[in-house]
Amino acid sequence: MSDTPSASTPDSRARKILLVEDSFANRDMLTRRLQRRGFTVCSAADGPTGVAMSASERPDLILMDVALGEMDGWQATRLIKADLRTRGIPIIALTAHALASDREMSVEVGCADFDTKPVDLVRLLGKIERCLPPAGPGLESFDQLNHVARREHIEGVQ
């Protein structure tokens, strides 16, 4: 199996993920790994930009870092969930802290799920799968994506 995403048919589109992450290295690594699985990824380096892009880009899902600068991920999520245009977008909170309080806060502010960093791509893809409706024709299934992610995890591919 190739690590290259399959071509989309004219009536389908890649699923779009908005990644809100202030660390350039984390943003770059996760963007590349998701793009190799056929996702379109747009990114924001801070909370206010993430909130604005949630409305302008209309992503299928948002990956929200919790520890951002002036506006943390919790506040950005509250604003996204308060906006009629964006409240239905599932959000997965990402944090380096595996604390029960962070998990509880993610539920409180309206996140669909919660994951810890460093990101385990197989685990994250499973959470993305549960938060998104099934992919359209021409896109790889999550089983195929998970197979590639497991292989990369074993081989240490970034």
PDB file of N, CA and C in Angstrom, residues 50-141:
ATOM      1  N   GLY A  50      -7.666  30.993  15.021  1.00  0.00           N
ATOM      2  CA  GLY A  50      -8.419  29.744  14.936  1.00  0.00           C
ATOM      3  C   GLY A  50      -9.917  29.975  14.947  1.00  0.00           C
ATOM      4  N   VAL A  51     -10.379  30.879  15.810  1.00  0.00           N
ATOM      5  CA  VAL A  51     -11.810  31.200  15.870  1.00  0.00           C
ATOM      6  C   VAL A  51     -12.261  31.791  14.531  1.00  0.00           C
ATOM      7  N   ALA A  52     -11.505  32.744  13.998  1.00  0.00           N
ATOM      8  CA  ALA A  52     -11.856  33.356  12.714  1.00  0.00           C
ATOM      9  C   ALA A  52     -11.859  32.326  11.585  1.00  0.00           C
ATOM     10  N   MET A  53     -10.847  31.460  11.562  1.00  0.00           N
ATOM     11  CA  MET A  53     -10.751  30.463  10.486  1.00  0.00           C
ATOM     12  C   MET A  53     -11.823  29.389  10.602  1.00  0.00           C
ATOM     13  N   SER A  54     -12.342  29.148  11.791  1.00  0.00           N
ATOM     14  CA  SER A  54     -13.423  28.165  11.914  1.00  0.00           C
ATOM     15  C   SER A  54     -14.638  28.612  11.115  1.00  0.00           C
ATOM     16  N   ALA A  55     -14.872  29.921  11.056  1.00  0.00           N
ATOM     17  CA  ALA A  55     -15.990  30.453  10.280  1.00  0.00           C
ATOM     18  C   ALA A  55     -15.644  30.614   8.802  1.00  0.00           C
ATOM     19  N   SER A  56     -14.433  31.070   8.508  1.00  0.00           N
ATOM     20  CA  SER A  56     -14.080  31.329   7.105  1.00  0.00           C
ATOM     21  C   SER A  56     -13.742  30.056   6.335  1.00  0.00           C
ATOM     22  N   GLU A  57     -13.119  29.078   6.981  1.00  0.00           N
ATOM     23  CA  GLU A  57     -12.694  27.849   6.303  1.00  0.00           C
ATOM     24  C   GLU A  57     -13.735  26.736   6.361  1.00  0.00           C
ATOM     25  N   ARG A  58     -14.620  26.805   7.334  1.00  0.00           N
ATOM     26  CA  ARG A  58     -15.657  25.784   7.545  1.00  0.00           C
ATOM     27  C   ARG A  58     -15.091  24.367   7.517  1.00  0.00           C
ATOM     28  N   PRO A  59     -14.151  24.068   8.414  1.00  0.00           N
ATOM     29  CA  PRO A  59     -13.538  22.734   8.429  1.00  0.00           C
ATOM     30  C   PRO A  59     -14.544  21.667   8.862  1.00  0.00           C
ATOM     31  N   ASP A  60     -14.231  20.424   8.538  1.00  0.00           N
ATOM     32  CA  ASP A  60     -15.048  19.300   8.976  1.00  0.00           C
ATOM     33  C   ASP A  60     -14.759  18.954  10.435  1.00  0.00           C
ATOM     34  N   LEU A  61     -13.565  19.337  10.920  1.00  0.00           N
ATOM     35  CA  LEU A  61     -13.140  19.025  12.282  1.00  0.00           C
ATOM     36  C   LEU A  61     -12.036  19.995  12.678  1.00  0.00           C
ATOM     37  N   ILE A  62     -11.933  20.281  13.975  1.00  0.00           N
ATOM     38  CA  ILE A  62     -10.882  21.153  14.493  1.00  0.00           C
ATOM     39  C   ILE A  62     -10.060  20.382  15.525  1.00  0.00           C
ATOM     40  N   LEU A  63      -8.747  20.454  15.389  1.00  0.00           N
ATOM     41  CA  LEU A  63      -7.821  19.957  16.407  1.00  0.00           C
ATOM     42  C   LEU A  63      -7.320  21.195  17.140  1.00  0.00           C
ATOM     43  N   MET A  64      -7.664  21.305  18.426  1.00  0.00           N
ATOM     44  CA  MET A  64      -7.413  22.533  19.188  1.00  0.00           C
ATOM     45  C   MET A  64      -6.396  22.298  20.297  1.00  0.00           C
ATOM     46  N   ASP A  65      -5.225  22.917  20.165  1.00  0.00           N
ATOM     47  CA  ASP A  65      -4.253  22.901  21.263  1.00  0.00           C
ATOM     48  C   ASP A  65      -4.858  23.688  22.420  1.00  0.00           C
ATOM     49  N   VAL A  66      -4.666  23.209  23.613  1.00  0.00           N
ATOM     50  CA  VAL A  66      -5.230  23.862  24.783  1.00  0.00           C
ATOM     51  C   VAL A  66      -4.360  25.021  25.251  1.00  0.00           C
ATOM     52  N   ALA A  67      -3.051  24.845  25.229  1.00  0.00           N
ATOM     53  CA  ALA A  67      -2.127  25.852  25.757  1.00  0.00           C
ATOM     54  C   ALA A  67      -1.672  26.780  24.646  1.00  0.00           C
ATOM     55  N   LEU A  68      -2.493  27.768  24.354  1.00  0.00           N
ATOM     56  CA  LEU A  68      -2.149  28.780  23.353  1.00  0.00           C
ATOM     57  C   LEU A  68      -1.779  30.065  24.080  1.00  0.00           C
ATOM     58  N   GLY A  69      -1.481  31.114  23.347  1.00  0.00           N
ATOM     59  CA  GLY A  69      -1.050  32.377  23.946  1.00  0.00           C
ATOM     60  C   GLY A  69      -2.149  33.145  24.642  1.00  0.00           C
ATOM     61  N   GLU A  70      -2.453  34.334  24.129  1.00  0.00           N
ATOM     62  CA  GLU A  70      -3.383  35.244  24.798  1.00  0.00           C
ATOM     63  C   GLU A  70      -4.783  34.662  24.974  1.00  0.00           C
ATOM     64  N   MET A  71      -5.220  33.825  24.065  1.00  0.00           N
ATOM     65  CA  MET A  71      -6.518  33.154  24.166  1.00  0.00           C
ATOM     66  C   MET A  71      -6.250  31.655  24.156  1.00  0.00           C
ATOM     67  N   ASP A  72      -6.538  30.991  25.274  1.00  0.00           N
ATOM     68  CA  ASP A  72      -6.258  29.557  25.308  1.00  0.00           C
ATOM     69  C   ASP A  72      -7.290  28.766  24.495  1.00  0.00           C
ATOM     70  N   GLY A  73      -7.019  27.493  24.320  1.00  0.00           N
ATOM     71  CA  GLY A  73      -7.890  26.645  23.517  1.00  0.00           C
ATOM     72  C   GLY A  73      -9.283  26.486  24.091  1.00  0.00           C
ATOM     73  N   TRP A  74      -9.390  26.562  25.427  1.00  0.00           N
ATOM     74  CA  TRP A  74     -10.719  26.467  26.038  1.00  0.00           C
ATOM     75  C   TRP A  74     -11.574  27.666  25.641  1.00  0.00           C
ATOM     76  N   GLN A  75     -10.997  28.865  25.727  1.00  0.00           N
ATOM     77  CA  GLN A  75     -11.738  30.078  25.379  1.00  0.00           C
ATOM     78  C   GLN A  75     -12.077  30.088  23.889  1.00  0.00           C
ATOM     79  N   ALA A  76     -11.120  29.682  23.046  1.00  0.00           N
ATOM     80  CA  ALA A  76     -11.387  29.625  21.603  1.00  0.00           C
ATOM     81  C   ALA A  76     -12.514  28.640  21.308  1.00  0.00           C
ATOM     82  N   THR A  77     -12.515  27.501  21.981  1.00  0.00           N
ATOM     83  CA  THR A  77     -13.580  26.509  21.774  1.00  0.00           C
ATOM     84  C   THR A  77     -14.926  27.071  22.202  1.00  0.00           C
ATOM     85  N   ARG A  78     -14.972  27.753  23.339  1.00  0.00           N
ATOM     86  CA  ARG A  78     -16.242  28.360  23.776  1.00  0.00           C
ATOM     87  C   ARG A  78     -16.785  29.321  22.719  1.00  0.00           C
ATOM     88  N   LEU A  79     -15.900  30.142  22.137  1.00  0.00           N
ATOM     89  CA  LEU A  79     -16.344  31.100  21.112  1.00  0.00           C
ATOM     90  C   LEU A  79     -16.835  30.383  19.852  1.00  0.00           C
ATOM     91  N   ILE A  80     -16.142  29.340  19.445  1.00  0.00           N
ATOM     92  CA  ILE A  80     -16.559  28.571  18.262  1.00  0.00           C
ATOM     93  C   ILE A  80     -17.919  27.925  18.516  1.00  0.00           C
ATOM     94  N   LYS A  81     -18.114  27.371  19.697  1.00  0.00           N
ATOM     95  CA  LYS A  81     -19.376  26.701  20.028  1.00  0.00           C
ATOM     96  C   LYS A  81     -20.523  27.690  20.236  1.00  0.00           C
ATOM     97  N   ALA A  82     -20.218  28.957  20.523  1.00  0.00           N
ATOM     98  CA  ALA A  82     -21.250  29.977  20.703  1.00  0.00           C
ATOM     99  C   ALA A  82     -21.735  30.557  19.376  1.00  0.00           C
ATOM    100  N   ASP A  83     -21.003  30.327  18.304  1.00  0.00           N
ATOM    101  CA  ASP A  83     -21.328  30.886  16.984  1.00  0.00           C
ATOM    102  C   ASP A  83     -22.213  29.900  16.227  1.00  0.00           C
ATOM    103  N   LEU A  84     -23.369  30.352  15.794  1.00  0.00           N
ATOM    104  CA  LEU A  84     -24.306  29.478  15.061  1.00  0.00           C
ATOM    105  C   LEU A  84     -23.683  28.859  13.814  1.00  0.00           C
ATOM    106  N   ARG A  85     -22.750  29.582  13.180  1.00  0.00           N
ATOM    107  CA  ARG A  85     -22.128  29.076  11.948  1.00  0.00           C
ATOM    108  C   ARG A  85     -21.153  27.940  12.212  1.00  0.00           C
ATOM    109  N   THR A  86     -20.600  27.867  13.426  1.00  0.00           N
ATOM    110  CA  THR A  86     -19.507  26.927  13.689  1.00  0.00           C
ATOM    111  C   THR A  86     -19.784  25.941  14.823  1.00  0.00           C
ATOM    112  N   ARG A  87     -20.889  26.095  15.515  1.00  0.00           N
ATOM    113  CA  ARG A  87     -21.117  25.269  16.706  1.00  0.00           C
ATOM    114  C   ARG A  87     -21.190  23.782  16.428  1.00  0.00           C
ATOM    115  N   GLY A  88     -21.523  23.388  15.203  1.00  0.00           N
ATOM    116  CA  GLY A  88     -21.631  21.968  14.870  1.00  0.00           C
ATOM    117  C   GLY A  88     -20.321  21.302  14.476  1.00  0.00           C
ATOM    118  N   ILE A  89     -19.246  22.075  14.398  1.00  0.00           N
ATOM    119  CA  ILE A  89     -17.947  21.501  14.010  1.00  0.00           C
ATOM    120  C   ILE A  89     -17.370  20.746  15.205  1.00  0.00           C
ATOM    121  N   PRO A  90     -17.077  19.451  15.040  1.00  0.00           N
ATOM    122  CA  PRO A  90     -16.468  18.728  16.162  1.00  0.00           C
ATOM    123  C   PRO A  90     -15.048  19.224  16.441  1.00  0.00           C
ATOM    124  N   ILE A  91     -14.722  19.319  17.720  1.00  0.00           N
ATOM    125  CA  ILE A  91     -13.407  19.789  18.149  1.00  0.00           C
ATOM    126  C   ILE A  91     -12.776  18.724  19.037  1.00  0.00           C
ATOM    127  N   ILE A  92     -11.530  18.390  18.730  1.00  0.00           N
ATOM    128  CA  ILE A  92     -10.744  17.502  19.577  1.00  0.00           C
ATOM    129  C   ILE A  92      -9.681  18.351  20.249  1.00  0.00           C
ATOM    130  N   ALA A  93      -9.708  18.396  21.584  1.00  0.00           N
ATOM    131  CA  ALA A  93      -8.718  19.152  22.352  1.00  0.00           C
ATOM    132  C   ALA A  93      -7.414  18.367  22.389  1.00  0.00           C
ATOM    133  N   LEU A  94      -6.290  19.076  22.223  1.00  0.00           N
ATOM    134  CA  LEU A  94      -4.962  18.475  22.296  1.00  0.00           C
ATOM    135  C   LEU A  94      -4.185  19.156  23.411  1.00  0.00           C
ATOM    136  N   THR A  95      -3.597  18.350  24.303  1.00  0.00           N
ATOM    137  CA  THR A  95      -2.822  18.918  25.394  1.00  0.00           C
ATOM    138  C   THR A  95      -1.671  18.005  25.781  1.00  0.00           C
ATOM    139  N   ALA A  96      -0.639  18.598  26.304  1.00  0.00           N
ATOM    140  CA  ALA A  96       0.501  17.823  26.795  1.00  0.00           C
ATOM    141  C   ALA A  96       0.222  17.284  28.193  1.00  0.00           C
ATOM    142  N   HIS A  97      -0.875  17.709  28.801  1.00  0.00           N
ATOM    143  CA  HIS A  97      -1.221  17.285  30.162  1.00  0.00           C
ATOM    144  C   HIS A  97      -2.320  16.235  30.121  1.00  0.00           C
ATOM    145  N   ALA A  98      -2.084  15.104  30.714  1.00  0.00           N
ATOM    146  CA  ALA A  98      -3.080  14.031  30.750  1.00  0.00           C
ATOM    147  C   ALA A  98      -3.835  14.082  32.075  1.00  0.00           C
ATOM    148  N   LEU A  99      -4.273  15.260  32.452  1.00  0.00           N
ATOM    149  CA  LEU A  99      -4.951  15.447  33.728  1.00  0.00           C
ATOM    150  C   LEU A  99      -6.452  15.243  33.582  1.00  0.00           C
ATOM    151  N   ALA A 100      -7.062  14.672  34.609  1.00  0.00           N
ATOM    152  CA  ALA A 100      -8.513  14.481  34.596  1.00  0.00           C
ATOM    153  C   ALA A 100      -9.221  15.832  34.468  1.00  0.00           C
ATOM    154  N   SER A 101      -8.659  16.885  35.060  1.00  0.00           N
ATOM    155  CA  SER A 101      -9.288  18.205  34.980  1.00  0.00           C
ATOM    156  C   SER A 101      -9.314  18.727  33.539  1.00  0.00           C
ATOM    157  N   ASP A 102      -8.274  18.431  32.749  1.00  0.00           N
ATOM    158  CA  ASP A 102      -8.270  18.843  31.343  1.00  0.00           C
ATOM    159  C   ASP A 102      -9.334  18.073  30.559  1.00  0.00           C
ATOM    160  N   ARG A 103      -9.464  16.791  30.838  1.00  0.00           N
ATOM    161  CA  ARG A 103     -10.490  15.980  30.170  1.00  0.00           C
ATOM    162  C   ARG A 103     -11.885  16.522  30.516  1.00  0.00           C
ATOM    163  N   GLU A 104     -12.108  16.831  31.793  1.00  0.00           N
ATOM    164  CA  GLU A 104     -13.400  17.371  32.230  1.00  0.00           C
ATOM    165  C   GLU A 104     -13.667  18.727  31.580  1.00  0.00           C
ATOM    166  N   MET A 105     -12.646  19.571  31.505  1.00  0.00           N
ATOM    167  CA  MET A 105     -12.809  20.892  30.888  1.00  0.00           C
ATOM    168  C   MET A 105     -13.156  20.752  29.405  1.00  0.00           C
ATOM    169  N   SER A 106     -12.557  19.779  28.720  1.00  0.00           N
ATOM    170  CA  SER A 106     -12.854  19.601  27.291  1.00  0.00           C
ATOM    171  C   SER A 106     -14.330  19.286  27.089  1.00  0.00           C
ATOM    172  N   VAL A 107     -14.917  18.485  27.963  1.00  0.00           N
ATOM    173  CA  VAL A 107     -16.345  18.175  27.885  1.00  0.00           C
ATOM    174  C   VAL A 107     -17.160  19.426  28.202  1.00  0.00           C
ATOM    175  N   GLU A 108     -16.746  20.140  29.239  1.00  0.00           N
ATOM    176  CA  GLU A 108     -17.471  21.333  29.672  1.00  0.00           C
ATOM    177  C   GLU A 108     -17.568  22.394  28.575  1.00  0.00           C
ATOM    178  N   VAL A 109     -16.496  22.604  27.814  1.00  0.00           N
ATOM    179  CA  VAL A 109     -16.503  23.649  26.786  1.00  0.00           C
ATOM    180  C   VAL A 109     -17.086  23.171  25.460  1.00  0.00           C
ATOM    181  N   GLY A 110     -17.378  21.875  25.341  1.00  0.00           N
ATOM    182  CA  GLY A 110     -18.047  21.391  24.142  1.00  0.00           C
ATOM    183  C   GLY A 110     -17.197  20.597  23.176  1.00  0.00           C
ATOM    184  N   CYS A 111     -16.026  20.148  23.595  1.00  0.00           N
ATOM    185  CA  CYS A 111     -15.196  19.331  22.702  1.00  0.00           C
ATOM    186  C   CYS A 111     -15.824  17.953  22.521  1.00  0.00           C
ATOM    187  N   ALA A 112     -15.650  17.404  21.325  1.00  0.00           N
ATOM    188  CA  ALA A 112     -16.140  16.066  21.025  1.00  0.00           C
ATOM    189  C   ALA A 112     -15.232  15.000  21.606  1.00  0.00           C
ATOM    190  N   ASP A 113     -13.943  15.331  21.768  1.00  0.00           N
ATOM    191  CA  ASP A 113     -12.987  14.378  22.313  1.00  0.00           C
ATOM    192  C   ASP A 113     -11.763  15.133  22.809  1.00  0.00           C
ATOM    193  N   PHE A 114     -10.807  14.379  23.318  1.00  0.00           N
ATOM    194  CA  PHE A 114      -9.634  14.915  24.003  1.00  0.00           C
ATOM    195  C   PHE A 114      -8.479  13.971  23.692  1.00  0.00           C
ATOM    196  N   ASP A 115      -7.292  14.496  23.409  1.00  0.00           N
ATOM    197  CA  ASP A 115      -6.130  13.646  23.173  1.00  0.00           C
ATOM    198  C   ASP A 115      -4.896  14.327  23.748  1.00  0.00           C
ATOM    199  N   THR A 116      -3.900  13.512  24.086  1.00  0.00           N
ATOM    200  CA  THR A 116      -2.678  14.041  24.675  1.00  0.00           C
ATOM    201  C   THR A 116      -1.548  14.093  23.652  1.00  0.00           C
ATOM    202  N   LYS A 117      -0.601  14.997  23.926  1.00  0.00           N
ATOM    203  CA  LYS A 117       0.604  15.102  23.114  1.00  0.00           C
ATOM    204  C   LYS A 117       1.757  14.548  23.932  1.00  0.00           C
ATOM    205  N   PRO A 118       2.742  13.984  23.310  1.00  0.00           N
ATOM    206  CA  PRO A 118       2.887  13.875  21.863  1.00  0.00           C
ATOM    207  C   PRO A 118       1.786  12.994  21.275  1.00  0.00           C
ATOM    208  N   VAL A 119       1.379  13.361  20.070  1.00  0.00           N
ATOM    209  CA  VAL A 119       0.266  12.700  19.406  1.00  0.00           C
ATOM    210  C   VAL A 119       0.654  11.289  18.984  1.00  0.00           C
ATOM    211  N   ASP A 120      -0.196  10.336  19.355  1.00  0.00           N
ATOM    212  CA  ASP A 120      -0.111   8.969  18.837  1.00  0.00           C
ATOM    213  C   ASP A 120      -1.064   8.966  17.647  1.00  0.00           C
ATOM    214  N   LEU A 121      -0.515   8.938  16.427  1.00  0.00           N
ATOM    215  CA  LEU A 121      -1.340   9.138  15.236  1.00  0.00           C
ATOM    216  C   LEU A 121      -2.413   8.075  15.085  1.00  0.00           C
ATOM    217  N   VAL A 122      -2.131   6.831  15.387  1.00  0.00           N
ATOM    218  CA  VAL A 122      -3.149   5.781  15.278  1.00  0.00           C
ATOM    219  C   VAL A 122      -4.329   6.111  16.194  1.00  0.00           C
ATOM    220  N   ARG A 123      -4.024   6.487  17.428  1.00  0.00           N
ATOM    221  CA  ARG A 123      -5.084   6.833  18.384  1.00  0.00           C
ATOM    222  C   ARG A 123      -5.855   8.068  17.913  1.00  0.00           C
ATOM    223  N   LEU A 124      -5.130   9.098  17.444  1.00  0.00           N
ATOM    224  CA  LEU A 124      -5.795  10.320  16.991  1.00  0.00           C
ATOM    225  C   LEU A 124      -6.681  10.054  15.780  1.00  0.00           C
ATOM    226  N   LEU A 125      -6.206   9.251  14.825  1.00  0.00           N
ATOM    227  CA  LEU A 125      -7.033   8.923  13.659  1.00  0.00           C
ATOM    228  C   LEU A 125      -8.316   8.206  14.076  1.00  0.00           C
ATOM    229  N   GLY A 126      -8.233   7.363  15.090  1.00  0.00           N
ATOM    230  CA  GLY A 126      -9.437   6.709  15.600  1.00  0.00           C
ATOM    231  C   GLY A 126     -10.430   7.713  16.163  1.00  0.00           C
ATOM    232  N   LYS A 127      -9.918   8.707  16.861  1.00  0.00           N
ATOM    233  CA  LYS A 127     -10.789   9.743  17.420  1.00  0.00           C
ATOM    234  C   LYS A 127     -11.384  10.606  16.317  1.00  0.00           C
ATOM    235  N   ILE A 128     -10.582  10.933  15.299  1.00  0.00           N
ATOM    236  CA  ILE A 128     -11.094  11.691  14.159  1.00  0.00           C
ATOM    237  C   ILE A 128     -12.202  10.895  13.476  1.00  0.00           C
ATOM    238  N   GLU A 129     -11.983   9.598  13.296  1.00  0.00           N
ATOM    239  CA  GLU A 129     -12.986   8.729  12.661  1.00  0.00           C
ATOM    240  C   GLU A 129     -14.300   8.777  13.424  1.00  0.00           C
ATOM    241  N   ARG A 130     -14.238   8.712  14.737  1.00  0.00           N
ATOM    242  CA  ARG A 130     -15.464   8.720  15.541  1.00  0.00           C
ATOM    243  C   ARG A 130     -16.175  10.073  15.500  1.00  0.00           C
ATOM    244  N   CYS A 131     -15.438  11.139  15.249  1.00  0.00           N
ATOM    245  CA  CYS A 131     -16.030  12.482  15.253  1.00  0.00           C
ATOM    246  C   CYS A 131     -16.577  12.903  13.897  1.00  0.00           C
ATOM    247  N   LEU A 132     -16.110  12.270  12.826  1.00  0.00           N
ATOM    248  CA  LEU A 132     -16.537  12.642  11.475  1.00  0.00           C
ATOM    249  C   LEU A 132     -17.495  11.602  10.907  1.00  0.00           C
ATOM    250  N   PRO A 133     -18.442  12.042  10.067  1.00  0.00           N
ATOM    251  CA  PRO A 133     -19.236  11.062   9.328  1.00  0.00           C
ATOM    252  C   PRO A 133     -18.319  10.323   8.348  1.00  0.00           C
ATOM    253  N   PRO A 134     -18.742   9.172   7.825  1.00  0.00           N
ATOM    254  CA  PRO A 134     -17.887   8.410   6.901  1.00  0.00           C
ATOM    255  C   PRO A 134     -17.405   9.255   5.721  1.00  0.00           C
ATOM    256  N   ALA A 135     -16.195   8.928   5.250  1.00  0.00           N
ATOM    257  CA  ALA A 135     -15.596   9.635   4.111  1.00  0.00           C
ATOM    258  C   ALA A 135     -16.398   9.366   2.850  1.00  0.00           C
ATOM    259  N   GLY A 136     -16.344  10.318   1.921  1.00  0.00           N
ATOM    260  CA  GLY A 136     -17.040  10.172   0.647  1.00  0.00           C
ATOM    261  C   GLY A 136     -16.277   9.267  -0.300  1.00  0.00           C
ATOM    262  N   PRO A 137     -16.855   8.999  -1.477  1.00  0.00           N
ATOM    263  CA  PRO A 137     -16.191   8.136  -2.453  1.00  0.00           C
ATOM    264  C   PRO A 137     -14.859   8.731  -2.899  1.00  0.00           C
ATOM    265  N   GLY A 138     -13.896   7.853  -3.104  1.00  0.00           N
ATOM    266  CA  GLY A 138     -12.596   8.290  -3.583  1.00  0.00           C
ATOM    267  C   GLY A 138     -11.608   8.598  -2.480  1.00  0.00           C
ATOM    268  N   LEU A 139     -12.059   8.604  -1.233  1.00  0.00           N
ATOM    269  CA  LEU A 139     -11.157   8.864  -0.123  1.00  0.00           C
ATOM    270  C   LEU A 139     -10.837   7.549   0.573  1.00  0.00           C
ATOM    271  N   GLU A 140      -9.639   7.448   1.111  1.00  0.00           N
ATOM    272  CA  GLU A 140      -9.245   6.228   1.804  1.00  0.00           C
ATOM    273  C   GLU A 140     -10.095   6.010   3.044  1.00  0.00           C
ATOM    274  N   SER A 141     -10.375   4.760   3.332  1.00  0.00           N
ATOM    275  CA  SER A 141     -11.111   4.444   4.549  1.00  0.00           C
ATOM    276  C   SER A 141     -10.189   4.634   5.748  1.00  0.00           C
TER     277      SER A 141
END
